[in-house]
Amino acid sequence: MRLIRMLLLFMAATLVVACADDDNLNQPTELVPFDSKYFLEVTWHTATGAGVEQQYVFLHPLILKETGVTVSRDGLLTVTSIKTGDEEYTVDLERVISAGVGGDEDVWLVASNDAHIIAVDRKSRSQRWSTRVPTEVLARPLIYRDSVIVRTIDGQIISLDITSGKIRWQFQHAIPDLTLRGNSEPVIARNRIFAGLDDGRLTAISPEDGSVVWNVQLSVPTGRSEIQRLVDIDGDAELYGRVLYASSFQGRIAAIDVDRGQFLWARDFSTHTGVTLDEKTLYSSDENGHVWALDRLNGATIWKQEKLAYRYLTRPTIVGDYIALGDFEGYVHLLSRYDGRFIARYQLGQYDDVGWEYNAGIIVPPIARGNDRVVVVTRGGVIYVLELREKDLDF
């Protein structure tokens, strides 16, 4: 029944978007030209296999020192040289994949839509183990010491042995009947697992046995209908020192002292993309496509960029002095971290031989590679490396 209700919500949201007319205020904002001395240029790009197309599945790549590890929707794990874009080898997992690649230099982890967690050994280039968990996994598995931490769509957090895949412990939390499709990745630090749940709660649990350390209610459901009462924490949180920064849909954005489980500040905010931090500032894109920079210490607004409204933005990524975001049309936007002005823009798939049939839209946040390069994966399964360059004005 819960699955049916999730599907009905998704279909209703799709119908609303499809039926929007030119007079609808929620139409995506048209992009306008801007002056800048910088531009983005494609260093290389390559197809990695079947993409997610219009499905809401986040196939995050794993970017390591020399290589990038990607997985396609139809289970092709590909290892690519980050420097050249050359394919090094592939591993066919022969499964439909539901989450991106987690892991480290030695083992790579993916999740399938039939609720299996699969570990691939780098040295042997083959599957190390496969373990079935209770329900589908939409957030990529994470490594903590000798464990694999998994978040399932039914509210469970599960610890697996990294060598054998054997389940060590399971944390169970009741979830609402109606939720958004998606799960945030847990944050693992300070000997705790911090997870945002579908009922608007943040919880800290022990990675040793799954016991609860504390629970706080980030957002309280309001409204009469179940849709109005959605307060999912689907966007990723970030930790800075002992302070966890998190946000929810139709709820709040807040800073929480993780040692005491107490709020330092909170303000009304609605997003399903999550937050990004630097030493002074918190960045997020809200449900309306507005990009915000907030003071990390008190939540006060530093700047707000409204010229990307309703373009279905990703979570911002810090790239040197800028933040990068992707949108539904495959545009990569680079904004100044300090005032939100536009620095550069590039539309993926516009002129290359990959073609529009691959669907260039972006839902996975860009990944920074140094201070001037960014890695982006499209819905169609094409991975790009873009580099920020300065225009030659001497002509």
Coordinates of N, CA, C and O in Angstrom, one line a residue, residues 226-330:
E226 N -1.9 14.7 3.2 CA -0.6 14.0 3.4 C 0.5 14.6 2.6 O 1.6 14.6 3.0
I227 N 0.1 15.2 1.4 CA 1.2 15.9 0.6 C 1.7 17.1 1.4 O 2.9 17.4 1.4
Q228 N 0.8 17.9 2.0 CA 1.2 19.1 2.8 C 2.0 18.7 4.0 O 2.8 19.5 4.5
R229 N 1.9 17.4 4.4 CA 2.6 17.0 5.7 C 3.9 16.3 5.4 O 4.6 15.8 6.3
L230 N 4.3 16.3 4.1 CA 5.6 15.7 3.8 C 6.7 16.6 4.3 O 6.8 17.8 4.0
V231 N 7.6 16.0 5.1 CA 8.8 16.7 5.6 C 10.0 15.9 5.5 O 10.9 15.9 6.4
D232 N 10.2 15.1 4.4 CA 11.3 14.2 4.2 C 12.6 14.9 4.3 O 12.8 16.1 3.8
I233 N 13.6 14.3 4.9 CA 15.0 14.8 4.8 C 15.7 13.9 3.7 O 16.3 12.9 4.0
D234 N 15.5 14.3 2.5 CA 16.1 13.6 1.4 C 17.4 14.2 0.9 O 18.1 13.5 0.1
G235 N 17.7 15.4 1.2 CA 18.9 16.0 0.8 C 20.0 15.7 1.8 O 19.8 15.5 3.0
D236 N 21.3 15.7 1.3 CA 22.4 15.3 2.1 C 22.8 16.4 3.1 O 22.7 17.6 2.8
A237 N 23.1 16.0 4.3 CA 23.6 16.9 5.4 C 25.1 16.9 5.3 O 25.8 16.1 4.7
E238 N 25.7 17.9 6.1 CA 27.1 18.0 6.2 C 27.5 18.3 7.6 O 26.8 19.0 8.3
L239 N 28.7 17.8 8.0 CA 29.2 18.1 9.3 C 30.4 19.0 9.2 O 31.3 18.8 8.4
Y240 N 30.4 20.0 10.1 CA 31.6 20.9 10.3 C 32.0 20.9 11.7 O 31.2 21.4 12.6
G241 N 33.1 20.3 12.1 CA 33.5 20.2 13.5 C 32.5 19.3 14.2 O 32.3 18.2 13.9
R242 N 31.8 19.9 15.2 CA 30.8 19.1 15.9 C 29.4 19.6 15.6 O 28.4 19.3 16.3
V243 N 29.2 20.3 14.5 CA 27.9 20.9 14.1 C 27.5 20.2 12.8 O 28.2 20.2 11.8
L244 N 26.3 19.6 12.9 CA 25.7 19.0 11.7 C 24.7 20.0 11.1 O 23.8 20.6 11.8
Y245 N 24.8 20.2 9.8 CA 23.9 21.1 9.0 C 23.0 20.2 8.1 O 23.5 19.4 7.4
A246 N 21.7 20.4 8.3 CA 20.7 19.6 7.6 C 19.5 20.4 7.2 O 19.2 21.4 7.8
S247 N 18.7 19.8 6.2 CA 17.5 20.5 5.8 C 16.5 19.5 5.4 O 16.8 18.3 5.2
S248 N 15.2 20.0 5.2 CA 14.2 19.0 4.8 C 13.2 19.7 3.8 O 13.3 20.9 3.6
F249 N 12.4 18.9 3.2 CA 11.4 19.3 2.3 C 10.2 19.9 3.1 O 9.7 19.2 4.1
Q250 N 9.7 21.1 2.8 CA 8.6 21.7 3.5 C 8.8 21.8 5.0 O 7.9 21.6 5.8
G251 N 10.1 22.1 5.3 CA 10.4 22.2 6.8 C 11.4 23.3 7.1 O 11.1 24.4 6.9
R252 N 12.6 22.8 7.6 CA 13.5 23.8 8.1 C 14.9 23.4 7.6 O 15.2 22.3 7.2
I253 N 15.8 24.4 7.8 CA 17.2 24.2 7.7 C 17.8 24.5 9.0 O 17.4 25.5 9.6
A254 N 18.8 23.8 9.5 CA 19.2 24.0 10.9 C 20.7 23.5 11.1 O 21.3 22.8 10.3
A255 N 21.2 24.0 12.2 CA 22.5 23.6 12.7 C 22.3 22.9 14.0 O 21.6 23.4 14.9
I256 N 22.9 21.7 14.2 CA 22.7 20.9 15.4 C 24.0 20.5 16.0 O 24.9 20.0 15.3
D257 N 24.2 20.8 17.3 CA 25.3 20.3 18.1 C 25.2 18.8 18.2 O 24.3 18.3 18.9
V258 N 26.2 18.0 17.6 CA 26.0 16.6 17.5 C 26.4 15.9 18.8 O 26.0 14.8 19.1
D259 N 27.2 16.6 19.7 CA 27.5 16.0 21.0 C 26.4 16.0 21.9 O 26.2 15.1 22.7
R260 N 25.5 17.1 21.8 CA 24.4 17.2 22.7 C 23.0 16.9 22.1 O 22.0 16.8 22.8
G261 N 23.0 16.9 20.7 CA 21.7 16.7 20.0 C 20.8 17.9 20.2 O 19.6 17.8 20.3
Q262 N 21.4 19.1 20.2 CA 20.6 20.3 20.4 C 20.8 21.3 19.3 O 21.9 21.4 18.7
F263 N 19.7 22.1 19.0 CA 19.7 23.0 17.9 C 20.6 24.2 18.3 O 20.4 24.8 19.4
L264 N 21.4 24.7 17.4 CA 22.1 26.0 17.5 C 21.3 27.1 16.8 O 21.3 28.2 17.3
W265 N 20.7 26.8 15.7 CA 19.8 27.7 15.0 C 19.0 26.9 14.0 O 19.4 25.8 13.6
A266 N 17.9 27.5 13.6 CA 17.0 26.9 12.6 C 16.2 28.0 12.0 O 15.8 29.0 12.6
R267 N 15.8 27.8 10.7 CA 14.9 28.7 10.0 C 14.1 27.9 9.0 O 14.5 26.8 8.5
D268 N 12.9 28.5 8.6 CA 12.1 27.8 7.6 C 12.8 27.8 6.3 O 13.4 28.7 5.8
F269 N 12.7 26.6 5.7 CA 13.4 26.4 4.4 C 12.9 25.1 3.8 O 12.6 24.1 4.6
S270 N 12.7 25.0 2.5 CA 12.3 23.7 1.9 C 13.2 23.4 0.7 O 13.3 24.1 -0.2
T271 N 13.8 22.2 0.8 CA 14.6 21.7 -0.2 C 14.7 20.2 -0.1 O 14.5 19.6 0.9
H272 N 14.9 19.5 -1.3 CA 15.1 18.1 -1.3 C 16.6 17.8 -1.8 O 16.9 16.6 -2.0
T273 N 17.4 18.8 -1.9 CA 18.7 18.6 -2.5 C 19.8 18.6 -1.4 O 20.9 18.0 -1.6
G274 N 19.6 19.2 -0.2 CA 20.6 19.2 0.8 C 21.4 20.5 0.9 O 21.1 21.5 0.2
V275 N 22.5 20.4 1.6 CA 23.4 21.5 1.9 C 24.8 21.2 1.6 O 25.2 20.1 1.5
T276 N 25.6 22.3 1.4 CA 27.0 22.3 1.1 C 27.7 23.4 1.9 O 27.1 24.5 2.1
L277 N 28.9 23.1 2.5 CA 29.5 24.0 3.4 C 30.9 24.4 3.0 O 31.6 23.7 2.3
D278 N 31.3 25.7 3.3 CA 32.7 26.0 3.4 C 32.9 26.5 4.9 O 32.1 26.3 5.7
E279 N 34.1 27.1 5.1 CA 34.4 27.5 6.5 C 33.5 28.5 7.1 O 33.3 28.6 8.3
K280 N 32.8 29.3 6.3 CA 31.9 30.4 6.8 C 30.5 30.3 6.3 O 29.6 30.9 7.0
T281 N 30.2 29.6 5.3 CA 28.9 29.7 4.6 C 28.3 28.4 4.3 O 29.0 27.4 4.0
L282 N 27.0 28.4 4.3 CA 26.2 27.2 3.9 C 25.5 27.5 2.6 O 24.9 28.6 2.5
Y283 N 25.5 26.6 1.7 CA 24.8 26.8 0.4 C 23.8 25.8 0.1 O 23.9 24.6 0.5
S284 N 22.6 26.2 -0.5 CA 21.6 25.2 -0.8 C 20.7 25.8 -1.9 O 20.6 27.0 -2.1
S285 N 20.1 24.9 -2.7 CA 19.1 25.3 -3.7 C 17.7 24.9 -3.1 O 17.6 23.7 -2.8
D286 N 16.8 25.8 -3.1 CA 15.5 25.4 -2.5 C 14.5 24.8 -3.5 O 14.9 24.7 -4.6
E287 N 13.3 24.5 -3.0 CA 12.4 23.8 -3.9 C 11.9 24.7 -5.1 O 11.4 24.2 -6.1
N288 N 12.1 26.0 -5.0 CA 11.8 26.9 -6.1 C 12.9 27.2 -7.1 O 12.8 27.9 -8.0
G289 N 14.1 26.6 -6.8 CA 15.2 26.8 -7.7 C 16.0 28.0 -7.4 O 16.8 28.5 -8.2
H290 N 15.8 28.6 -6.2 CA 16.6 29.7 -5.7 C 17.8 29.2 -5.0 O 17.7 28.2 -4.3
V291 N 18.9 29.8 -5.3 CA 20.2 29.4 -4.7 C 20.5 30.4 -3.5 O 20.5 31.6 -3.7
W292 N 20.8 29.8 -2.3 CA 21.0 30.6 -1.1 C 22.4 30.4 -0.6 O 23.0 29.3 -0.7
A293 N 22.9 31.5 0.0 CA 24.1 31.4 0.8 C 23.8 32.0 2.2 O 23.3 33.1 2.3
L294 N 23.9 31.1 3.2 CA 23.6 31.5 4.6 C 24.8 31.5 5.5 O 25.7 30.7 5.3
D295 N 24.8 32.4 6.4 CA 25.9 32.4 7.4 C 25.8 31.1 8.2 O 24.8 30.7 8.8
R296 N 27.0 30.4 8.2 CA 27.0 29.1 8.9 C 26.8 29.2 10.4 O 26.3 28.2 11.0
L297 N 27.1 30.3 11.0 CA 27.0 30.5 12.4 C 25.6 30.8 12.9 O 25.3 30.5 14.1
N298 N 24.8 31.5 12.1 CA 23.5 31.9 12.6 C 22.4 31.7 11.6 O 21.2 32.0 11.9
G299 N 22.7 31.3 10.4 CA 21.6 31.1 9.4 C 21.1 32.3 8.7 O 20.2 32.2 7.9
A300 N 21.8 33.5 8.9 CA 21.3 34.7 8.3 C 21.7 34.6 6.8 O 22.7 34.0 6.4
T301 N 20.8 35.3 6.0 CA 21.0 35.3 4.5 C 22.2 36.2 4.1 O 22.3 37.3 4.5
I302 N 23.1 35.6 3.3 CA 24.2 36.4 2.8 C 23.9 36.9 1.4 O 24.0 38.1 1.1
W303 N 23.4 36.0 0.6 CA 22.9 36.4 -0.8 C 21.9 35.3 -1.2 O 21.8 34.2 -0.7
K304 N 21.1 35.7 -2.3 CA 20.1 34.8 -2.8 C 20.1 35.0 -4.3 O 20.0 36.2 -4.8
Q305 N 20.2 34.0 -5.1 CA 20.2 34.1 -6.6 C 18.9 33.4 -7.1 O 18.6 32.3 -6.9
E306 N 18.0 34.3 -7.7 CA 16.7 33.8 -8.1 C 16.6 33.6 -9.6 O 15.5 33.3 -10.1
K307 N 17.7 33.8 -10.4 CA 17.6 33.7 -11.8 C 17.7 32.2 -12.4 O 17.8 32.0 -13.6
L308 N 17.6 31.2 -11.5 CA 17.5 29.8 -11.9 C 16.2 29.2 -11.4 O 16.2 28.0 -11.2
A309 N 15.2 30.0 -11.2 CA 14.0 29.5 -10.6 C 13.3 28.4 -11.4 O 13.3 28.5 -12.6
Y310 N 12.9 27.3 -10.7 CA 12.1 26.2 -11.3 C 12.9 25.5 -12.4 O 12.3 24.9 -13.3
R311 N 14.2 25.5 -12.2 CA 15.1 24.7 -13.2 C 15.5 23.4 -12.6 O 16.4 22.8 -13.1
Y312 N 14.9 23.0 -11.5 CA 15.2 21.7 -10.9 C 16.7 21.5 -10.7 O 17.3 20.6 -11.3
L313 N 17.2 22.3 -9.8 CA 18.7 22.3 -9.6 C 19.1 21.2 -8.7 O 18.4 20.6 -7.9
T314 N 20.4 20.8 -8.9 CA 21.1 19.9 -8.0 C 21.5 20.6 -6.7 O 21.4 21.8 -6.6
R315 N 22.1 19.8 -5.8 CA 22.7 20.4 -4.6 C 24.0 21.2 -5.1 O 24.7 20.7 -6.0
P316 N 24.3 22.3 -4.6 CA 25.5 23.0 -5.0 C 26.8 22.3 -4.6 O 26.8 21.5 -3.6
T317 N 27.8 22.4 -5.4 CA 29.2 21.9 -5.1 C 30.2 23.0 -5.2 O 30.2 23.8 -6.1
I318 N 31.0 23.0 -4.2 CA 32.1 24.1 -4.1 C 33.2 23.7 -5.0 O 33.8 22.6 -4.9
V319 N 33.6 24.6 -5.9 CA 34.7 24.4 -6.9 C 35.6 25.7 -6.8 O 35.3 26.7 -7.4
G320 N 36.6 25.6 -6.0 CA 37.4 26.8 -5.8 C 36.6 27.9 -5.2 O 36.0 27.8 -4.1
D321 N 36.6 29.1 -5.9 CA 35.9 30.3 -5.4 C 34.5 30.3 -5.9 O 33.8 31.3 -5.8
Y322 N 34.0 29.2 -6.4 CA 32.7 29.1 -7.0 C 31.8 28.0 -6.5 O 32.3 27.1 -5.8
I323 N 30.5 28.0 -6.8 CA 29.7 26.8 -6.6 C 29.1 26.4 -8.0 O 28.8 27.2 -8.8
A324 N 29.0 25.1 -8.2 CA 28.5 24.5 -9.4 C 27.2 23.8 -9.1 O 27.1 23.1 -8.1
L325 N 26.3 24.0 -10.1 CA 25.0 23.3 -10.0 C 24.6 22.8 -11.4 O 25.0 23.4 -12.4
G326 N 23.9 21.7 -11.4 CA 23.3 21.2 -12.7 C 21.8 21.5 -12.7 O 21.2 21.6 -11.7
D327 N 21.2 21.5 -13.9 CA 19.8 21.6 -14.0 C 19.1 20.6 -15.0 O 19.8 19.8 -15.5
F328 N 17.8 20.7 -15.1 CA 17.1 19.6 -15.8 C 17.4 19.6 -17.3 O 17.1 18.7 -18.0
E329 N 17.9 20.7 -17.9 CA 18.2 20.8 -19.3 C 19.7 20.5 -19.6 O 20.1 20.6 -20.7
G330 N 20.4 20.1 -18.6 CA 21.8 19.7 -18.8 C 22.8 20.9 -18.7 O 23.9 20.8 -19.1

